[in-house]
PDB file of C-alpha atoms in Angstrom:
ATOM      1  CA  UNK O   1     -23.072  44.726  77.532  1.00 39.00           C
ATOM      2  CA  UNK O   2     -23.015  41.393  75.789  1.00 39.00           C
ATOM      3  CA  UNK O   3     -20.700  43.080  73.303  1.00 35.00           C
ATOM      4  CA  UNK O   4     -18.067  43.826  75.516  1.00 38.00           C
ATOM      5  CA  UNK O   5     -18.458  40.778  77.412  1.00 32.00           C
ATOM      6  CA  UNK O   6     -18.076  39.143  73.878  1.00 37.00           C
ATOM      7  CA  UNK O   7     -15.072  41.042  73.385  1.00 35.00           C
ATOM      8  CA  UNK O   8     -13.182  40.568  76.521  1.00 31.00           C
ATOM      9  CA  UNK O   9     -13.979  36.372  76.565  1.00 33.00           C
ATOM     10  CA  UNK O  10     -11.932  36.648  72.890  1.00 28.00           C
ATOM     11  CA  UNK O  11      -9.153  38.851  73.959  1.00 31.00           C
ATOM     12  CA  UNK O  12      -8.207  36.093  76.507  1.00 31.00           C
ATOM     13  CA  UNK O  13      -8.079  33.602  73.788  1.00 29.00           C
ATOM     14  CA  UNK O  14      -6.102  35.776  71.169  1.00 27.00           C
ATOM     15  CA  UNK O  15      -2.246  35.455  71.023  1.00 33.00           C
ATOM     16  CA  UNK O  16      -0.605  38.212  72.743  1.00 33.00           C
ATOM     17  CA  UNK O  17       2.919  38.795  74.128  1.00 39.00           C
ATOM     18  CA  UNK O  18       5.576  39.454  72.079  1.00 45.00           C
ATOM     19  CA  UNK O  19       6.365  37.974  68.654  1.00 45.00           C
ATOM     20  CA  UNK O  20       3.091  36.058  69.066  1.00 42.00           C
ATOM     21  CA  UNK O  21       4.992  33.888  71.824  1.00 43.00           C
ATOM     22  CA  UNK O  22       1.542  32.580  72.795  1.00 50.00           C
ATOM     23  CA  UNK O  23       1.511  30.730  68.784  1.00 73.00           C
ATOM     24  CA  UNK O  24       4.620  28.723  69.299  1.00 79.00           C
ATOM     25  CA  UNK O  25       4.572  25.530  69.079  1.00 84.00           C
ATOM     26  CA  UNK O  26       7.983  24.614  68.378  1.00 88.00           C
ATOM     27  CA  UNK O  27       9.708  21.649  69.938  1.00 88.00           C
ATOM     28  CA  UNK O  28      12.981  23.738  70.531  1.00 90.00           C
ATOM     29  CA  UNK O  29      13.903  27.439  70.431  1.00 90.00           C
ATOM     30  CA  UNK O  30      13.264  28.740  67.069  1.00 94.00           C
ATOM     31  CA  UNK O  31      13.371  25.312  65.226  1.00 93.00           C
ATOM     32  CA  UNK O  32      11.640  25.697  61.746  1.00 94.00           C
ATOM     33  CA  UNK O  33      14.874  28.601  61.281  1.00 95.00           C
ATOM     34  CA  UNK O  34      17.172  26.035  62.547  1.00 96.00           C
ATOM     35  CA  UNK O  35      16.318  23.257  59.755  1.00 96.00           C
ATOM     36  CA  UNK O  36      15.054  25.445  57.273  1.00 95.00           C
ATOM     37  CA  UNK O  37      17.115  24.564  53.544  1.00 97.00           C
ATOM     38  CA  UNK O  38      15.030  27.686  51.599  1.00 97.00           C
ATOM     39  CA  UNK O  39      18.304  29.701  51.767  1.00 98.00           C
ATOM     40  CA  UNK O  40      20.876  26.772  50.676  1.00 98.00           C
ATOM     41  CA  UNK O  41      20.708  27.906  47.055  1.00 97.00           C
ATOM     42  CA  UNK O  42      21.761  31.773  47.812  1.00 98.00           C
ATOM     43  CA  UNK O  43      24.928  32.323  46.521  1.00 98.00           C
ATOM     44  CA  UNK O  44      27.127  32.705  49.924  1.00 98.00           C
ATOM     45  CA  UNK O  45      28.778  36.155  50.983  1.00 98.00           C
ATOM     46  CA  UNK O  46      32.201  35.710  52.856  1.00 98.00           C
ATOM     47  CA  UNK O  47      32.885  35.857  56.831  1.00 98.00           C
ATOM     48  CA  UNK O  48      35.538  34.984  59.596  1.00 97.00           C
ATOM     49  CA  UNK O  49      34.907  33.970  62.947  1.00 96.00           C
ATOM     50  CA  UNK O  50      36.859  37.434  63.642  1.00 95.00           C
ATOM     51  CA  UNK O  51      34.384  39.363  61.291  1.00 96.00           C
ATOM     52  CA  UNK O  52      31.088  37.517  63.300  1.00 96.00           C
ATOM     53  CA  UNK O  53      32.422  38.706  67.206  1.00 93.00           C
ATOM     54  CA  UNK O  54      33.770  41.455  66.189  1.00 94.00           C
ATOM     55  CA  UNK O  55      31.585  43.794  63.767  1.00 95.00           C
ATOM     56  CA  UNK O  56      27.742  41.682  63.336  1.00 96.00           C
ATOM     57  CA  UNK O  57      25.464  43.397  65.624  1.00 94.00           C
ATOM     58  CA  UNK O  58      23.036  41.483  67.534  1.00 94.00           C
ATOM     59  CA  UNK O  59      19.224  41.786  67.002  1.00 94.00           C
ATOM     60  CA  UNK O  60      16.740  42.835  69.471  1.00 94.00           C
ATOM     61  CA  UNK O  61      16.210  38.507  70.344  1.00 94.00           C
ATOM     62  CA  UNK O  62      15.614  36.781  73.588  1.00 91.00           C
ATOM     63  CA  UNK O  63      15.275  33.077  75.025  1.00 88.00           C
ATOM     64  CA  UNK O  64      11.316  34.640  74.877  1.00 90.00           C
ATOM     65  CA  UNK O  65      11.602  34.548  71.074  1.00 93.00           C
ATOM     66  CA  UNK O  66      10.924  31.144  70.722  1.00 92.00           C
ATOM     67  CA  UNK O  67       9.806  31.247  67.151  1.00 92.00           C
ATOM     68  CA  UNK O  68      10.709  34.464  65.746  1.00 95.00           C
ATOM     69  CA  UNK O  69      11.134  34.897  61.855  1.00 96.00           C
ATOM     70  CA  UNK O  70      14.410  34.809  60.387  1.00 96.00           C
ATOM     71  CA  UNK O  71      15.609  38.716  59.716  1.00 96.00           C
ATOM     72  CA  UNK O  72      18.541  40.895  58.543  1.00 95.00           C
ATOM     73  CA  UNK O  73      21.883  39.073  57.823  1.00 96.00           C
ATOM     74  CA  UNK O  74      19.947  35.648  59.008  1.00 97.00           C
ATOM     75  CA  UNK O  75      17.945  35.997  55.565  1.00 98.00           C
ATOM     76  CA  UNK O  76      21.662  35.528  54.042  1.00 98.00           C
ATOM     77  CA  UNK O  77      24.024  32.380  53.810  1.00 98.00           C
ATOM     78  CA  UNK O  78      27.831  32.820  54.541  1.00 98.00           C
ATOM     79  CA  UNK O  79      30.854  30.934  53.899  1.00 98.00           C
ATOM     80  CA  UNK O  80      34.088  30.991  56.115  1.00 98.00           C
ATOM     81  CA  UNK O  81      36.748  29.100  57.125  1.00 98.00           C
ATOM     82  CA  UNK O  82      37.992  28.348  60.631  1.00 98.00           C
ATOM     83  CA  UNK O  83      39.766  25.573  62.802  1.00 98.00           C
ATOM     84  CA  UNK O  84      37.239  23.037  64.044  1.00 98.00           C
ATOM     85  CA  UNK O  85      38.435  23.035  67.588  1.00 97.00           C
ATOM     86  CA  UNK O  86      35.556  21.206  69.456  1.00 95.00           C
ATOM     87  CA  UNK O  87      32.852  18.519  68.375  1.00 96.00           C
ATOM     88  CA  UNK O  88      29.680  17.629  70.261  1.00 93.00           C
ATOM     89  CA  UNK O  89      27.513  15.264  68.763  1.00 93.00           C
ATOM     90  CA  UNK O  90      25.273  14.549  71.720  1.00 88.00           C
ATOM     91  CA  UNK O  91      22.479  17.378  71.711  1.00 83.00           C
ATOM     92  CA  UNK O  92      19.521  17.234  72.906  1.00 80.00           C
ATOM     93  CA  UNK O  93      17.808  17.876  69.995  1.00 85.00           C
ATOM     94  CA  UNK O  94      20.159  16.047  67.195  1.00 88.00           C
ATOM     95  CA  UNK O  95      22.323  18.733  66.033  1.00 95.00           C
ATOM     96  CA  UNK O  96      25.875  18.212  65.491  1.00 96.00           C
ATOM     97  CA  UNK O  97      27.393  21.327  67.823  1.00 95.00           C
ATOM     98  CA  UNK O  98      30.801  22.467  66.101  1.00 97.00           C
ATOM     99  CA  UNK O  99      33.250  24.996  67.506  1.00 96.00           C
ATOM    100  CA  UNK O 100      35.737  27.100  65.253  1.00 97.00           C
ATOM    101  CA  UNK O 101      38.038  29.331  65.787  1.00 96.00           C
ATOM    102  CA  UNK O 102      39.816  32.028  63.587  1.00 97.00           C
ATOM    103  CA  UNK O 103      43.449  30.270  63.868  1.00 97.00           C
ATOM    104  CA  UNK O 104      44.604  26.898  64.902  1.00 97.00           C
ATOM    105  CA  UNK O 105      46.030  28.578  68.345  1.00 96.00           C
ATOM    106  CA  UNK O 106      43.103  30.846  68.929  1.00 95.00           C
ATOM    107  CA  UNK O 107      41.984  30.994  72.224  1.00 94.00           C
ATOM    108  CA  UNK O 108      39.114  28.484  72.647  1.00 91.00           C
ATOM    109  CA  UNK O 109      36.786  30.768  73.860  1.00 90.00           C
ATOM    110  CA  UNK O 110      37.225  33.334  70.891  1.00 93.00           C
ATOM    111  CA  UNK O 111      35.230  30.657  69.086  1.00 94.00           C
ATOM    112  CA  UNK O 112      31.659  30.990  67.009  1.00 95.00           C
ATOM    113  CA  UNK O 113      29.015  27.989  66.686  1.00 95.00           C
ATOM    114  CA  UNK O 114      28.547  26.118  63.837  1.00 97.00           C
ATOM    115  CA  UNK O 115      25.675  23.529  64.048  1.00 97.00           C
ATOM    116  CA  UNK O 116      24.880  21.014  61.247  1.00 98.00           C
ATOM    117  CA  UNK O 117      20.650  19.688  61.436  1.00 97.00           C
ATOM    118  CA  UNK O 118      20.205  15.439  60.946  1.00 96.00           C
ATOM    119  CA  UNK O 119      20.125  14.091  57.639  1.00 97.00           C
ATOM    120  CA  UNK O 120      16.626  13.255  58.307  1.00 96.00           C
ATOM    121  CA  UNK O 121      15.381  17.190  57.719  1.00 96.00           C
ATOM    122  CA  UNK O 122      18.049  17.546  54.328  1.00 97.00           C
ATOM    123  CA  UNK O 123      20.430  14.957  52.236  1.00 98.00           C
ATOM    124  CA  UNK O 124      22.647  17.901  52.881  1.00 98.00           C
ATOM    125  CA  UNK O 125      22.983  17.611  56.178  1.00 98.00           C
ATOM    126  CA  UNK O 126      24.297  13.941  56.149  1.00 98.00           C
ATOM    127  CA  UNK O 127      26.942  14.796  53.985  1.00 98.00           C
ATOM    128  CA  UNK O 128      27.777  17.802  55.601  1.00 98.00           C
ATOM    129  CA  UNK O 129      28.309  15.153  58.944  1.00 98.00           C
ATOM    130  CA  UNK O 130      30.073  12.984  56.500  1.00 98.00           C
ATOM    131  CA  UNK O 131      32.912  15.095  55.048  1.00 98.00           C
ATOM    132  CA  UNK O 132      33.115  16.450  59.039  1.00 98.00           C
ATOM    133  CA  UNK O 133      33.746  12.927  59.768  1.00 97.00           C
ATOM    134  CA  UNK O 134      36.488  12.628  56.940  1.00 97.00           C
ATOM    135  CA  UNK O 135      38.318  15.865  58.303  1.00 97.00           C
ATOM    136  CA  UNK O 136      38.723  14.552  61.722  1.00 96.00           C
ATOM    137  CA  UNK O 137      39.016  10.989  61.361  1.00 94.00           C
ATOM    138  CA  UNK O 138      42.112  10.059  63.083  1.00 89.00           C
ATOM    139  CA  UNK O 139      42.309  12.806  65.244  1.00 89.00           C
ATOM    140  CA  UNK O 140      42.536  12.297  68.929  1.00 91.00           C
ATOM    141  CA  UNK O 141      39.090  13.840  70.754  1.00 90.00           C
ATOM    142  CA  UNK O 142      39.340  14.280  74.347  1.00 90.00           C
ATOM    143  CA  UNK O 143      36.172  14.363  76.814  1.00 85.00           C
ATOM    144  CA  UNK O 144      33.895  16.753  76.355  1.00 84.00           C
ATOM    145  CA  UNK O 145      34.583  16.694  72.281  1.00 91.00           C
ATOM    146  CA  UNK O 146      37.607  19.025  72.402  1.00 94.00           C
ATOM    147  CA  UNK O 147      40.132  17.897  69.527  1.00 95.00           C
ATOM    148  CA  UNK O 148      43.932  17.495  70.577  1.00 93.00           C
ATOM    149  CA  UNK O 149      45.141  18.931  67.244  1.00 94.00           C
ATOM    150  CA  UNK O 150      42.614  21.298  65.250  1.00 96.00           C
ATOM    151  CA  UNK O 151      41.647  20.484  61.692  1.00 97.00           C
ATOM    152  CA  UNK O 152      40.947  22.943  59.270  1.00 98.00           C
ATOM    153  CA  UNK O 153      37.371  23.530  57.685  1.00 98.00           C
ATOM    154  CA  UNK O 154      35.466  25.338  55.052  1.00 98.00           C
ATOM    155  CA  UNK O 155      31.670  26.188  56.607  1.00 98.00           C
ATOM    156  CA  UNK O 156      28.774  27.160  54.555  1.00 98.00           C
ATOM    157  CA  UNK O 157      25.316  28.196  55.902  1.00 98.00           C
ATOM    158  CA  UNK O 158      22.958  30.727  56.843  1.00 98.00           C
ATOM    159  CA  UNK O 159      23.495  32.798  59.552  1.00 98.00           C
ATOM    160  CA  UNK O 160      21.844  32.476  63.035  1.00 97.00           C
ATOM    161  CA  UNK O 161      20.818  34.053  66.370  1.00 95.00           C
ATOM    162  CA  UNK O 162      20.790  32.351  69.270  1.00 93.00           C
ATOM    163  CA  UNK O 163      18.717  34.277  71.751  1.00 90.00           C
ATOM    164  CA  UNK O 164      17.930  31.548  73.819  1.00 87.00           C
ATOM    165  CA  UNK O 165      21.475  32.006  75.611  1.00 82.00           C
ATOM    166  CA  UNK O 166      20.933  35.819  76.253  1.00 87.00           C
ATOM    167  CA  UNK O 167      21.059  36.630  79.779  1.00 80.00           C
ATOM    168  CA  UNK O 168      18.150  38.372  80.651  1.00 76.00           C
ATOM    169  CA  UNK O 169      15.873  40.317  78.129  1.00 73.00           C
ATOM    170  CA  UNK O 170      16.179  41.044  74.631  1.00 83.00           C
ATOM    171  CA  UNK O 171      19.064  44.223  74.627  1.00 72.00           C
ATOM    172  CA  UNK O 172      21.207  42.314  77.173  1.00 69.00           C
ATOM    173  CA  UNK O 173      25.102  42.938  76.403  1.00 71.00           C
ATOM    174  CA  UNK O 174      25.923  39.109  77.873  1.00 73.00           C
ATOM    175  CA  UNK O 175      24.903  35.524  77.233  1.00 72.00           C
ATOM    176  CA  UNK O 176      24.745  33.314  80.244  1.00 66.00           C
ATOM    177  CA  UNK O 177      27.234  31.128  79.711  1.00 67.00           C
ATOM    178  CA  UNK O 178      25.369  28.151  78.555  1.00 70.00           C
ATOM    179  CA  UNK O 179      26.501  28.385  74.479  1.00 70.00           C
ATOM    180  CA  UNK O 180      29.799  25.807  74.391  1.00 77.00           C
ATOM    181  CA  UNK O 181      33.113  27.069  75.253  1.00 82.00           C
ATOM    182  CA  UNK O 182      32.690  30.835  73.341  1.00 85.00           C
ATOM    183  CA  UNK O 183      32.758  33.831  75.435  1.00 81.00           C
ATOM    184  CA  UNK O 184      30.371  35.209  77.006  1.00 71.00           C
ATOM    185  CA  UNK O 185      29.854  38.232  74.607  1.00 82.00           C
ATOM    186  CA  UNK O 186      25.968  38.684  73.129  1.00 89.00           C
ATOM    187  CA  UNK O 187      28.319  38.547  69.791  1.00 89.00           C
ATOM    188  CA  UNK O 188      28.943  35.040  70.353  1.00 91.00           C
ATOM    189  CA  UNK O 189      25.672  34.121  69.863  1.00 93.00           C
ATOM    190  CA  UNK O 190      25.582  34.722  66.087  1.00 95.00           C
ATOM    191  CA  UNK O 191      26.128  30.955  64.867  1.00 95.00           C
ATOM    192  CA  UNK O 192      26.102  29.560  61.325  1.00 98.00           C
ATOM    193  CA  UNK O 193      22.992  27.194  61.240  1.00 97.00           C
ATOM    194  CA  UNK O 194      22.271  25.354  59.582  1.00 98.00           C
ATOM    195  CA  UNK O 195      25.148  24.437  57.668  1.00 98.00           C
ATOM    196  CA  UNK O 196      24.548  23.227  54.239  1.00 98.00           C
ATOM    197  CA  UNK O 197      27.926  22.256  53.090  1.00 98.00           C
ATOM    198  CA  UNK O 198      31.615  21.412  54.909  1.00 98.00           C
ATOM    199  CA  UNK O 199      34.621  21.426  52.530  1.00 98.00           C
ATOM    200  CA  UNK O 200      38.326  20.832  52.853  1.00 94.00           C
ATOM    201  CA  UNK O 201      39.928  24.196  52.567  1.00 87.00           C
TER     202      UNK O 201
END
């Protein structure tokens, strides 16, 4: 009897729940995968932003996932290039928020996420802000961080699931709006991030 006892006092302090949700102790949805710079040395495969919504299929990740391991194409670091149409640096937790686009006159809402970590987790991140910076100097940015005239940009980085935006549970078809100006597909939530590196085409 004391056995069991024993054995049912432990179970309620044991981590259950998917993807050990009851271990996470992350500050933000799936953070350590969000800064990580392990994969910056990979040589990078190409992408587009057409490529990403169109053909990447989206793994079985909610907003419940909260610090689930990197997996399948996010264990690989991609390079494309797009028009920067949108720029948000005001997160709530630091990260630079970028929105591209396949072409210049793209609808705004056929876009993919692009986020770039603070310098303070990676040198690489500062001067991936500063040659950002350098592209759209001069350009006029309206409220909200939407650019009057779209400037071209080369984006490196690892690729990156944002289940945190998925409406409803893990095999949900829709995100819930909530993930900048891209549509609402569950596509939409593939992002590169972090990026490592932004070049002038």
């Amino acid at each position: 009897m004391a056995v069991a006892l024993g054995a049912v006092a432990l179970a309620g302090v044991l981590p259950t729940g998917p993807r050990g949700a009851q271990r996470c102790r992350q500050p933000h949805y799936r953070w350590a995968q969000k800064i990580d710079t392990s994969l910056a040395t990979l040589a990078p495969q190409p992408a587009s932003a057409v490529a990403i919504l169109g053909t990447w299929e989206p793994p079985h990740l909610g907003a419940q996932d909260r610090c689930a391991p990197r997996a399948g194409p996010e264990l690989q670091v991609y390079r494309l290039t797009g028009w920067v149409r949108r720029v948000d640096k005001v997160k709530e937790d630091g990260d630079w928020h970028i929105e591209l686009t396949e072409r210049a006159d793209s609808p705004v809402d056929s876009c993919i996420v692009v986020e770039i970590p603070a310098p303070r987790y990676s040198p690489r991140y500062g001067r991936a802000r500063a040659t950002l910076d350098s592209l759209i100097a001069g350009r006029t940015i309206r409220r909200g961080g939407a650019l009057h005239r779209p400037v071209r940009a080369g984006i490196t980085g690892a690729a990156f699931f944002d289940g945190q935006h998925r409406r409803e549970g893990r095999r949900s078809d829709e995100s819930d709006g909530e993930h900048g100006r891209c549509n609402t597909s569950v596509r939409a939530l593939w992002e590169i991030h972090p990026v490592y590196e932004v070049t002038r085409p």
